[in-house]
Coordinates of C-alpha atoms and ligand atoms in Angstrom, one line a residue:
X1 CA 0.5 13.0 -21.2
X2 CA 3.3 14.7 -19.6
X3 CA 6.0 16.2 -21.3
X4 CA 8.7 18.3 -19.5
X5 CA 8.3 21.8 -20.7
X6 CA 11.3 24.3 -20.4
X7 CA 10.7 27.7 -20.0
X8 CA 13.5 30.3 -20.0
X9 CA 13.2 31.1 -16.2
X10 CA 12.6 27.5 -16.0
X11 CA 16.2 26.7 -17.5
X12 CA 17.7 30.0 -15.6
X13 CA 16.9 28.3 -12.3
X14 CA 18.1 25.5 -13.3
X15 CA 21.7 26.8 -13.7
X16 CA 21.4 28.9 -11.0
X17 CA 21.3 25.8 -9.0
X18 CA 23.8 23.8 -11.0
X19 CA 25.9 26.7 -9.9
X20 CA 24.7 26.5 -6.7
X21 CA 25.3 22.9 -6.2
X22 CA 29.1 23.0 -7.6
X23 CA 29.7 25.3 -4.6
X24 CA 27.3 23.5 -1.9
X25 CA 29.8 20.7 0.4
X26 CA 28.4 17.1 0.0
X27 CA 25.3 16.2 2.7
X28 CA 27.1 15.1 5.5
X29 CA 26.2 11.5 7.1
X30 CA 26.4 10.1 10.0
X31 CA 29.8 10.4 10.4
X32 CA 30.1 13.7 10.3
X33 CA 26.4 15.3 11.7
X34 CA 27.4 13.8 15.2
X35 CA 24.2 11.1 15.0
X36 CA 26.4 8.3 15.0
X37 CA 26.8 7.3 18.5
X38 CA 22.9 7.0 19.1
X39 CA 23.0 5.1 15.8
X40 CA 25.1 2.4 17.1
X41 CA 23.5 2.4 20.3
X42 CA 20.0 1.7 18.7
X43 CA 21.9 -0.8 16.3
X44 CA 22.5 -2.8 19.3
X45 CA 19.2 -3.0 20.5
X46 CA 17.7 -3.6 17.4
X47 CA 19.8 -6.4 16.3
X48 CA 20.7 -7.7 19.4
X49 CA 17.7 -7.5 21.5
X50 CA 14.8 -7.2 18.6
X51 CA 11.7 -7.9 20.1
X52 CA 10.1 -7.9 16.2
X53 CA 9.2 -11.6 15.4
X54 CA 7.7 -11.7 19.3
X55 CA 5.4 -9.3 18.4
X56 CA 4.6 -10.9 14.8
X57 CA 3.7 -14.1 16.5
X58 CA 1.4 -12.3 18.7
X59 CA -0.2 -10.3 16.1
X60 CA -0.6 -13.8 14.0
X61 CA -1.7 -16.1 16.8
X62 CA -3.4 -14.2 19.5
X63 CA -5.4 -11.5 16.6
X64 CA -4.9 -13.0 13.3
X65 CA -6.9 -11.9 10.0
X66 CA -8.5 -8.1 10.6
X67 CA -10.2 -6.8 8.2
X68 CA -10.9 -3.0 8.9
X69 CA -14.3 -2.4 10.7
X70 CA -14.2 -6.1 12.0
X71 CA -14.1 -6.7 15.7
X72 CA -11.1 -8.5 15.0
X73 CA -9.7 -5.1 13.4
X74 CA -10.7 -3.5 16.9
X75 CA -8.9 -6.3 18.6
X76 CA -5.7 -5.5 16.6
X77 CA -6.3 -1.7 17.5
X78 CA -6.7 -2.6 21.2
X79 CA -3.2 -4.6 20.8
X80 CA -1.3 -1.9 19.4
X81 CA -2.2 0.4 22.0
X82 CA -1.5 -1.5 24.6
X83 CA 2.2 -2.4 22.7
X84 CA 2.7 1.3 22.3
X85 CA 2.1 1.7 26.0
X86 CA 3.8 -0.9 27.5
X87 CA 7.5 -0.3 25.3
X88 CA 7.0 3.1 26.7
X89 CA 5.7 5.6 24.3
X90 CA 4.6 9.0 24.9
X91 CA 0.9 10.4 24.4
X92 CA -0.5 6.6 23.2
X93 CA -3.6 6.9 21.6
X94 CA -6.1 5.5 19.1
X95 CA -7.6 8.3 15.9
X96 CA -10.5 7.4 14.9
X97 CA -12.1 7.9 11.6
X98 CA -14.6 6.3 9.8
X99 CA -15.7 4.4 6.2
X100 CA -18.3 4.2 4.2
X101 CA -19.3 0.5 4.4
X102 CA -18.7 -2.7 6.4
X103 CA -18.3 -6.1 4.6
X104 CA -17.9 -9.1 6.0
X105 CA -17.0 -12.4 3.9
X106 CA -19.4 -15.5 4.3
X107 CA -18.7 -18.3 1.7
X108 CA -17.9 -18.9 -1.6
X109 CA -18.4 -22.1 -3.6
X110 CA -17.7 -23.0 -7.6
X111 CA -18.8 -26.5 -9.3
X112 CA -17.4 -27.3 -12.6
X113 CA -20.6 -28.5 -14.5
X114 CA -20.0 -28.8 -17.8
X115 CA -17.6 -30.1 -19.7
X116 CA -16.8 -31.5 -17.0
X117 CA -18.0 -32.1 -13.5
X118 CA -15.5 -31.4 -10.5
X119 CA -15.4 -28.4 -7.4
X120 CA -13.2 -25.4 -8.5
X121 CA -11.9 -23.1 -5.7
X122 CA -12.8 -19.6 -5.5
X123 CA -12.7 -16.6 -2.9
X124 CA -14.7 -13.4 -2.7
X125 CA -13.0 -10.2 -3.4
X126 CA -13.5 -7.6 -0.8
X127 CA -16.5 -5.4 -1.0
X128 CA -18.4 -7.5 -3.4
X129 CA -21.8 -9.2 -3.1
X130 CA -23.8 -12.2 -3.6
X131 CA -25.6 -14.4 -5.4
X132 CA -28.9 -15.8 -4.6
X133 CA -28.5 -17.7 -1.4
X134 CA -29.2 -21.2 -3.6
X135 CA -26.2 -19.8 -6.3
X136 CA -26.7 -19.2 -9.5
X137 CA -26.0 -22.0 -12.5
X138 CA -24.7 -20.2 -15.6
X139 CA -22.5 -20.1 -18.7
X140 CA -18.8 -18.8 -18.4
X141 CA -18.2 -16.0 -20.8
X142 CA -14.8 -14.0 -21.3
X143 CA -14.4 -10.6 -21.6
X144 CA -10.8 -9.0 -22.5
X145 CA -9.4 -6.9 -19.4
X146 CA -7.1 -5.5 -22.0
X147 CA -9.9 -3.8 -24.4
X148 CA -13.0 -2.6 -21.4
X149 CA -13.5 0.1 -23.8
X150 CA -14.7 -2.6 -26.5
X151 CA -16.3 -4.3 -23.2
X152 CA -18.1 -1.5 -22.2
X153 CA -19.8 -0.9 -26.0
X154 CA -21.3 -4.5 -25.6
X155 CA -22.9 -4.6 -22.4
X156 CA -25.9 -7.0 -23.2
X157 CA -23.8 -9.9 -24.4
X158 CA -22.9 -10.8 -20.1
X159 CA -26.3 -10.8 -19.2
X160 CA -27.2 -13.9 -17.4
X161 CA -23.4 -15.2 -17.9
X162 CA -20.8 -15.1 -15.7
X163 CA -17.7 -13.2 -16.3
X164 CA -14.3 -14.5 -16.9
X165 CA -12.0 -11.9 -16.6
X166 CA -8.7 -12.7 -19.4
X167 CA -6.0 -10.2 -20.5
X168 CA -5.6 -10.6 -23.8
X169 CA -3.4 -8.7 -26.4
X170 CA -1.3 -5.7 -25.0
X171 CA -2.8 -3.8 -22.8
X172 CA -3.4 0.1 -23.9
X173 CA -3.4 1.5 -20.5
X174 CA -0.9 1.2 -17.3
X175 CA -1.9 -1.1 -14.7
X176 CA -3.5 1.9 -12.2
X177 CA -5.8 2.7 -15.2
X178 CA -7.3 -0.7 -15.9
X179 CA -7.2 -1.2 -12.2
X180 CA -10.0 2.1 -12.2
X181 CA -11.8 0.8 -15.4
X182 CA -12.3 -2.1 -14.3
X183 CA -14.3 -1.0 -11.6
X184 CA -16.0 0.7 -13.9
X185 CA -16.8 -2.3 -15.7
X186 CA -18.0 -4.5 -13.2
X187 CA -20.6 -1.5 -12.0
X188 CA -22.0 -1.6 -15.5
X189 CA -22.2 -5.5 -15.8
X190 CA -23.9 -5.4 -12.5
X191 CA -26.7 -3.5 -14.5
X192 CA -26.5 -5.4 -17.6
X193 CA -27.5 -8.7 -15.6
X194 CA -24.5 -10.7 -15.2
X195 CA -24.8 -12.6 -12.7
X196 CA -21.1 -13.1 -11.0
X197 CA -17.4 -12.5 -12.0
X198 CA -14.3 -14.3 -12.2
X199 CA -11.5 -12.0 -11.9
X200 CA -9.2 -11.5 -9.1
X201 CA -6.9 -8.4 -7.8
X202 CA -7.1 -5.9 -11.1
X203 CA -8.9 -8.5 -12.7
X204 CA -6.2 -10.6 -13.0
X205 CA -5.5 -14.4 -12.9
X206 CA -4.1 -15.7 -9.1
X207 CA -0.3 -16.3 -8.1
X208 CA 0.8 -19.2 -6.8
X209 CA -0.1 -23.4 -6.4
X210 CA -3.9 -23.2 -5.7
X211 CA -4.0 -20.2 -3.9
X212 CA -6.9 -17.8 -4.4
X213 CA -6.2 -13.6 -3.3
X214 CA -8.6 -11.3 -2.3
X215 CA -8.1 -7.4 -2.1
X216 CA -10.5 -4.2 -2.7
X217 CA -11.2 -3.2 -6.3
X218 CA -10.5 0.6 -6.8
X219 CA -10.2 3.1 -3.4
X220 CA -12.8 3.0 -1.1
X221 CA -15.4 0.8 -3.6
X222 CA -18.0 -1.9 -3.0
X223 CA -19.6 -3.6 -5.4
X224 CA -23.0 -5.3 -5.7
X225 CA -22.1 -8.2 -8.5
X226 CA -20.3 -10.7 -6.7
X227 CA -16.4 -10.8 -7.8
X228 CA -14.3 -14.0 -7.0
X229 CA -10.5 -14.5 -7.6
X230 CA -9.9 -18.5 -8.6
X231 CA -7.6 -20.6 -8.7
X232 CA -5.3 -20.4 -11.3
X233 CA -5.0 -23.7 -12.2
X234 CA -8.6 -23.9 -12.1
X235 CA -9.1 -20.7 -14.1
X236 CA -6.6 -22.2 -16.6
X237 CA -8.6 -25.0 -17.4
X238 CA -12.1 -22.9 -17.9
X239 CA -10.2 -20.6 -20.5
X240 CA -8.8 -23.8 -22.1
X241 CA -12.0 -25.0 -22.7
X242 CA -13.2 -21.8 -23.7
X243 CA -10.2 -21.2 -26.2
X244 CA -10.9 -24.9 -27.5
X245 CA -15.2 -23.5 -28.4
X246 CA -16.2 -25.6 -25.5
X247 CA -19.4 -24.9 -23.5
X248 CA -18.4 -24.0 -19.8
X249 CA -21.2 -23.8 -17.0
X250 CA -20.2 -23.3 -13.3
X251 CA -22.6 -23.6 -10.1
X252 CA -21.6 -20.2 -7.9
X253 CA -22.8 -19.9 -4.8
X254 CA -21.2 -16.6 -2.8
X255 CA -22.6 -14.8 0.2
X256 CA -21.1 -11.7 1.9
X257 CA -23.3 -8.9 4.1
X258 CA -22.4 -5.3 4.0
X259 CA -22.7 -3.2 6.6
X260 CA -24.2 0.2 6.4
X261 CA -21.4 3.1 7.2
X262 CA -20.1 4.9 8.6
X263 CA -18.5 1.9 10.2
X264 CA -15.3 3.2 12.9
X265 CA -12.1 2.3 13.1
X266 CA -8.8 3.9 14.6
X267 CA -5.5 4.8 13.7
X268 CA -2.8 3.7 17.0
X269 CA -0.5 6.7 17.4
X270 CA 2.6 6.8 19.9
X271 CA 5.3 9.5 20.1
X272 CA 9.1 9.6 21.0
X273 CA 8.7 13.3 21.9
X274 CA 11.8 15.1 20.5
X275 CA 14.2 17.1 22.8
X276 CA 14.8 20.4 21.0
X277 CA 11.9 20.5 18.2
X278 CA 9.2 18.6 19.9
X279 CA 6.8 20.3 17.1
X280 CA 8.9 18.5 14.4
X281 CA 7.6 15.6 13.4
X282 CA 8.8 12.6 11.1
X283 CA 6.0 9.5 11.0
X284 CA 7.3 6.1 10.6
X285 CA 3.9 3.6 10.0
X286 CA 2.6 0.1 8.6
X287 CA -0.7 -0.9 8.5
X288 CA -2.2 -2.7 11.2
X289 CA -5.7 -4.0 9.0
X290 CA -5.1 -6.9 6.9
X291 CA -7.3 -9.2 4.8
X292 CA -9.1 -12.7 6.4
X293 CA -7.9 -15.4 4.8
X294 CA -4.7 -16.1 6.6
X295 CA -3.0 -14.1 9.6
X296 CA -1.9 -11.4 7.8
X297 CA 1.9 -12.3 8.8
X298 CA 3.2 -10.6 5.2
X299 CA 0.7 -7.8 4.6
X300 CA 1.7 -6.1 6.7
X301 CA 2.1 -8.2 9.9
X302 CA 6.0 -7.3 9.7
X303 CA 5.3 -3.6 8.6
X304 CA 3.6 -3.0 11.9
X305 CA 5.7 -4.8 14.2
X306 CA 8.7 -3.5 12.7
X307 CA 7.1 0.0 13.9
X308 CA 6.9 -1.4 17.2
X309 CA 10.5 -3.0 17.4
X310 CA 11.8 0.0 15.6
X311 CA 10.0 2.3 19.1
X312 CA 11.4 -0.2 21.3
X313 CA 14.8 -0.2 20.0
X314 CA 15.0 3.6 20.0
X315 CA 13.8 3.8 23.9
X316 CA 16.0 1.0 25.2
X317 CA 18.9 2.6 23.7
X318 CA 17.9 5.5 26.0
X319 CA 18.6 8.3 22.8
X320 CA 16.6 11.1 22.4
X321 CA 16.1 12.6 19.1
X322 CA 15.9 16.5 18.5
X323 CA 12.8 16.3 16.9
X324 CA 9.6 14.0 17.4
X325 CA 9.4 10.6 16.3
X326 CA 5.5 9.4 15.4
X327 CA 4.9 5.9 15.4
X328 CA 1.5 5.3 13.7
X329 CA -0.5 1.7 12.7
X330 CA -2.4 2.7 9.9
X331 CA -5.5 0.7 9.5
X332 CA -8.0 0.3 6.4
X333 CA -5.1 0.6 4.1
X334 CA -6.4 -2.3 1.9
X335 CA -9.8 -0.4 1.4
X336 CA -7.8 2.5 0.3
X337 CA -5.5 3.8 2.3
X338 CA -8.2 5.0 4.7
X339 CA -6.3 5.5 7.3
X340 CA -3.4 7.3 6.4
X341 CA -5.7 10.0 4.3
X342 CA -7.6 10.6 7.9
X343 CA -4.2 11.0 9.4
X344 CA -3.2 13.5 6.9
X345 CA -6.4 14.9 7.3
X346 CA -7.0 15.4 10.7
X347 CA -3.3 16.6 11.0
X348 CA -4.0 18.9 8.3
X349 CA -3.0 22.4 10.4
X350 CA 0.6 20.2 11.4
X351 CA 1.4 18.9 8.2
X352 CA 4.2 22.0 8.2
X353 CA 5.5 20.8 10.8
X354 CA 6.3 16.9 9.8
X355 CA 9.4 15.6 7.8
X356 CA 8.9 12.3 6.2
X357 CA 6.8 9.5 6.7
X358 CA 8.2 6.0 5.8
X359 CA 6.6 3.3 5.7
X360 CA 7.4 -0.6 5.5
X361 CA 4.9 -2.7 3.5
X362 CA 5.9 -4.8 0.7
X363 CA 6.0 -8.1 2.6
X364 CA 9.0 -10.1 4.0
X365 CA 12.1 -9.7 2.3
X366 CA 15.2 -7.3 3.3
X367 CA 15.1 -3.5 2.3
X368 CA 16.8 -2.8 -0.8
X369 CA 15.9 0.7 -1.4
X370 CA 14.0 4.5 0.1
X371 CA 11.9 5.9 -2.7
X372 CA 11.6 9.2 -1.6
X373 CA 8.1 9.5 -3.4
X374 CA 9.2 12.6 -5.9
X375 CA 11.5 14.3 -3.7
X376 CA 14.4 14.2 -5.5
X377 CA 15.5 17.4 -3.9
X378 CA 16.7 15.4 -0.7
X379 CA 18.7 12.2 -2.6
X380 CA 22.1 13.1 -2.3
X381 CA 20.9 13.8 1.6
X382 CA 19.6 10.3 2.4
X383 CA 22.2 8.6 0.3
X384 CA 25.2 10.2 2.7
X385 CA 22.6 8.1 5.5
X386 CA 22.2 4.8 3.6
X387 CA 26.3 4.7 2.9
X388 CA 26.7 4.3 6.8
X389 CA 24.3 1.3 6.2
X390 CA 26.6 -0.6 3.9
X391 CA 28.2 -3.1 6.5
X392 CA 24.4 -4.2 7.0
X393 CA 22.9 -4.1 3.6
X394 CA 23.4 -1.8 0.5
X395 CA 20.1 0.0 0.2
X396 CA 19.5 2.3 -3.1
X397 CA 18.1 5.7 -3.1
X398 CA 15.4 6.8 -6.0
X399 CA 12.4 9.3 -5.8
X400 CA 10.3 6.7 -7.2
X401 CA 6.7 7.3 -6.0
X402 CA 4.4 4.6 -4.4
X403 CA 0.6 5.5 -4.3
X404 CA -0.5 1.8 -3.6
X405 CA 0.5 2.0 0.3
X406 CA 0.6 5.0 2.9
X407 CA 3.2 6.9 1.2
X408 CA 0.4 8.2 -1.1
X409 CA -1.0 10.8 1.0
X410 CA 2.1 11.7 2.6
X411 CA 3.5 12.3 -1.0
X412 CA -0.1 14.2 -1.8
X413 CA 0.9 16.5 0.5
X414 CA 4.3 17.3 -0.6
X415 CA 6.1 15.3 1.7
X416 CA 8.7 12.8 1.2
X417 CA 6.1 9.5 1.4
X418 CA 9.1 7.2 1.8
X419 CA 8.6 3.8 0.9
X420 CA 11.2 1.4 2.5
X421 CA 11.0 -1.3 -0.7
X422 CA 12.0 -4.7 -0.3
X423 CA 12.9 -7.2 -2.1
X424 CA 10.1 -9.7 -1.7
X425 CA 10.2 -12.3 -4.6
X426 CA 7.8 -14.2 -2.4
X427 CA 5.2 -11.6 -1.6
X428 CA 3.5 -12.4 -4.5
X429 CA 1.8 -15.5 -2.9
X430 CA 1.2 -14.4 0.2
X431 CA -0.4 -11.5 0.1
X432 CA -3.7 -11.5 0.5
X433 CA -3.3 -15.3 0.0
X434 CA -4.3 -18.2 2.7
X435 CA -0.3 -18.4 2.8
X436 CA 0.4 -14.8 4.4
X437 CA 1.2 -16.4 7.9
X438 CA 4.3 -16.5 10.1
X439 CA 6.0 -19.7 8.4
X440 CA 6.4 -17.1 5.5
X441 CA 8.9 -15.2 7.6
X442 CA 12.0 -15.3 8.3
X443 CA 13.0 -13.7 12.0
X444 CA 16.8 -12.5 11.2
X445 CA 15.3 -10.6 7.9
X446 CA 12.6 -9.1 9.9
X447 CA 14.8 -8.2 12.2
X448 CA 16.9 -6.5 10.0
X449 CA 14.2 -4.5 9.0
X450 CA 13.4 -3.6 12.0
X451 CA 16.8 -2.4 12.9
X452 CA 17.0 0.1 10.1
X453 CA 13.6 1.2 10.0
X454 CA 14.4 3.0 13.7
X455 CA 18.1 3.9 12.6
X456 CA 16.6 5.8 9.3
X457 CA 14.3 7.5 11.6
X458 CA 16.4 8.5 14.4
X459 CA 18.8 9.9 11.9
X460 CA 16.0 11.7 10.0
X461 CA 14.8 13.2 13.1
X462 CA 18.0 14.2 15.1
X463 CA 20.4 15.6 12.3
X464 CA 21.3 19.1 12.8
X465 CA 19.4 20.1 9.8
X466 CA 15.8 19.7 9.2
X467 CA 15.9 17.3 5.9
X468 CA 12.5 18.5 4.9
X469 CA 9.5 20.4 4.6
X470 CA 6.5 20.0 2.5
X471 CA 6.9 21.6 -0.9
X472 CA 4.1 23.9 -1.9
X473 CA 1.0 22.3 -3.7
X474 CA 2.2 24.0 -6.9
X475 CA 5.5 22.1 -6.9
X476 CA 3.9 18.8 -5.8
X477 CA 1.0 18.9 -8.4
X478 CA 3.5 20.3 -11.1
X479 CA 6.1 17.3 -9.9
X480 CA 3.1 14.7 -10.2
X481 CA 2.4 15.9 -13.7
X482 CA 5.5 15.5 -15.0
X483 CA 6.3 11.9 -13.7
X484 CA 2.8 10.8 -15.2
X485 CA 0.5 10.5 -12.1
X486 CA -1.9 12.9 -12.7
X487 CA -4.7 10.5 -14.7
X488 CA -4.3 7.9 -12.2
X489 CA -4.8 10.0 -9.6
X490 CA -7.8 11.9 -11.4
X491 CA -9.2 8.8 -11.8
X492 CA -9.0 7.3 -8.1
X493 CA -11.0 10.9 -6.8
X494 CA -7.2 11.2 -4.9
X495 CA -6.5 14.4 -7.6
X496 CA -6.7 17.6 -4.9
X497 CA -4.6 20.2 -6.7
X498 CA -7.3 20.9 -9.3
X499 CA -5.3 23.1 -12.0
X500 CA -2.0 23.3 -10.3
X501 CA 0.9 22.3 -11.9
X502 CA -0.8 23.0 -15.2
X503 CA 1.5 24.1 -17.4
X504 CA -0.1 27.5 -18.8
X505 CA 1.8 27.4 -22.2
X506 CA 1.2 24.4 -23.6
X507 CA -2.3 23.0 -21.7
X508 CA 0.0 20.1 -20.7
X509 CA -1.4 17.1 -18.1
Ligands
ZN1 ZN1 -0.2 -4.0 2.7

């Protein structure tokens, strides 16, 4: 694991720029950097005149669910475009790109047999597969998410069964490494002959009054043992019977059909084209894809329409920024952030060129803070922004980093990935849920966000001074080691920097 290594040079720099800093004047904000007219301006329109929860019934009601690669996904795409186009954007268009596999959900059954006889209510996850189209009768056995290693060494025990998925003890890995080993897992008990699991998102139990999640397993995985997330009330009960030595058989019936890849989709891109640095880019995006079970109101119905609101805002205040303002719907983030890797990709010789890329996608409560995903080099800069902010919220600043949304390849790339967290108490049911729909939000807290998604942007983009430019692989990869990241990343293929970072003395990850 990580452990911060200080060289002599190392420490040399390091009070070269304490020196440095001592004599540096404090970032200047709004106040002083001359930004603060257009602020107010785009204030106005984005408090005032927000068009956000217009759009967010749209989305819900006239697309709903889109899973990526669905024709509902391409009707979402086909929306956004024409959004982009009609609030005035420059150079509208959609990216494609393409994934590996389609999947579409068919249905999913559970009977309680024995002890007891009664219907149970199950899901498919994403990118699983099916039973026999009669279902499959068969005895519930556990197996302990916290111990796959144990798991792993006693393969033949699941065959026939189906597979409870139960935490048990304390887990000896963080949650992104049993998140990849389970994967893992269910690939082998595929070949052992189990015959269908019962584990939801991570393998873990569901959230919420008889609601069921779905979600991908791992980045950019399918599965050919069919996964299903239950209850947990109803998953409860089979591990209370379990605990008590108690037979448990369950009827499962689940049927899904893959598609063979590559299956297309598109990333919706829109400009504000900047008046002095056109070149200069900062990216402010959501994803558009969502899961199928509801509307996708939550995750992330307000993330893209506060993208939307936030380019709408920005043109009717009739500002200009110096440099470029990207407005991009992401889609097949919840495969794996599919989209925002192609972005990064194809945008690979431009990457120089861009700023920041935040992102709003942690469902439907009010910001509370930018985690500048690593950069800690440009805290003291955003936090003379956010100070302006405090008649309309007090937002925190952190270099936290957030690899399970779009930030991640921003951040990958050196970049300040910002992540626009919220505070979301609620989100927790309704993603992924059959509750992420509009009644879930609240119009004046999406419009809130909406409002300071655009003013964080403008600001970004228009400030005298450039706020950023991508560090150097070496820095990011030498940045990920030390905060921890570079297992998790190793372990989701997303590791690029191959011994970078590595530091030579000690051998350290
Ligand atoms: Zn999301």
């Amino acid at each position: 694991m990580t452990k911060p290594f200080l060289t002599l040079a190392f420490a040399l720099a390091l009070a070269a720029c304490a020196a440095s800093a001592k004599d540096s004047v404090k970032p200047k904000g709004p106040d002083e950097d001359g930004t603060k007219p257009a602020l107010t301006s785009i204030a106005g329109e984005g408090f005032y005149d927000s068009r956000a929860f217009t759009y967010l019934t749209e989305l819900s009601d006239d697309v709903g669910g889109r899973v990526t690669g669905s024709p509902q996904a391409q009707k979402a795409v086909d929306w956004g475009a024409a959004k982009m186009k009609n609030i005035g954007l420059q150079n509208v268009h959609a990216e494609k790109w393409s994934m590996w596999k389609g999947w579409t959900r068919g249905t999913a059954s559970a009977q309680l047999l024995a002890p007891l006889n009664r219907t149970l209510t199950v899901a498919a996850m994403g990118w699983t597969g099916s039973t026999p189209t009669q279902g499959v009768d068969a005895e519930v056995v556990t197996a302990n998410l916290f111990d796959l290693d144990e798991e792993m060494a006693n393969l033949p025990r699941f065959r026939g069964k189906i597979v409870l998925m139960k935490p048990e003890g304390v887990p000896r890995k963080n949650f992104w490494m049993l998140f990849a080993q389970y994967g893992d897992f269910l690939k082998e008990l595929s070949k052992a002959g189990a015959v269908a699991v019962i584990g939801g998102q991570g393998g873990f139990k569901a959230e919420g009054m008889n609601l069921t999640h779905t979600g991908i397993i791992g980045f950019a995985q399918d599965y050919a043992i069919p996964v299903v997330d239950m209850t947990m009330e109803d998953e409860g009960q089979l591990e209370r019977f379990l605990a008590a030595g108690k037979t448990v058989r369950v009827r499962i019936n689940v049927q899904n059909t893959f598609t063979g890849g590559p299956v297309e989709s598109a990333n919706v891109v829109g400009d504000i084209v900047g008046r002095e640095h056109p070149e200069e880019i900062v990216v402010v995006g959501a994803h558009l894809d969502s899961w199928d079970l509801s509307e996708g109101a939550t995750d992330d119905g307000t993330g893209a329409v506060s993208v939307l609101a936030a380019a709408d805002a920005i043109l009717k205040s009739g500002q200009r920024p110096r440099r470029t303002i990207r407005f991009v719907l992401f889609t097949g983030e919840e495969q794996g952030l599919l989209g925002s890797l192609a972005y990064v990709k194809q945008h690979a010789a431009e990457m120089k060129n861009h700023l920041a890329c935040l992102v709003l996608d942690d469902g439907q409560g009010p910001i509370k803070e930018l985690q500048l995903g690593g950069r800690n080099d440009l805290m003291d800069s955003m936090k003379a922004f956010t100070e302006s902010l405090g008649n309309i919220r007090e937002i925190d600043v952190n270099d936290k980093r957030e690899f399970g949304m779009d930030t991640g390849p921003f951040i990958l790339a050196g970049l300040p990935g910002i992540n626009m967290e919220q505070d979301s108490p609620d989100y927790k049911y309704t993603h992924h849920s059959a509750a992420d729909s509009l009644e879930e939000v609240k119009p004046d807290v999406l419009t809130q966000s909406a409002a300071i998604m655009p003013l964080t942007a403008f600001w970004i983009a228009d400030r005298p001074e450039r706020l950023a430019s991508p560090w150097p692989a070496e820095r990011t990869a030498k940045m990920l080691r030390q905060k921890g990241d570079y297992e998790m990343l190793k372990s989701f293929n997303l590791w690029t920097f191959g011994d970078l970072g590595l530091d030579a003395s000690t051998g350290v990850n």
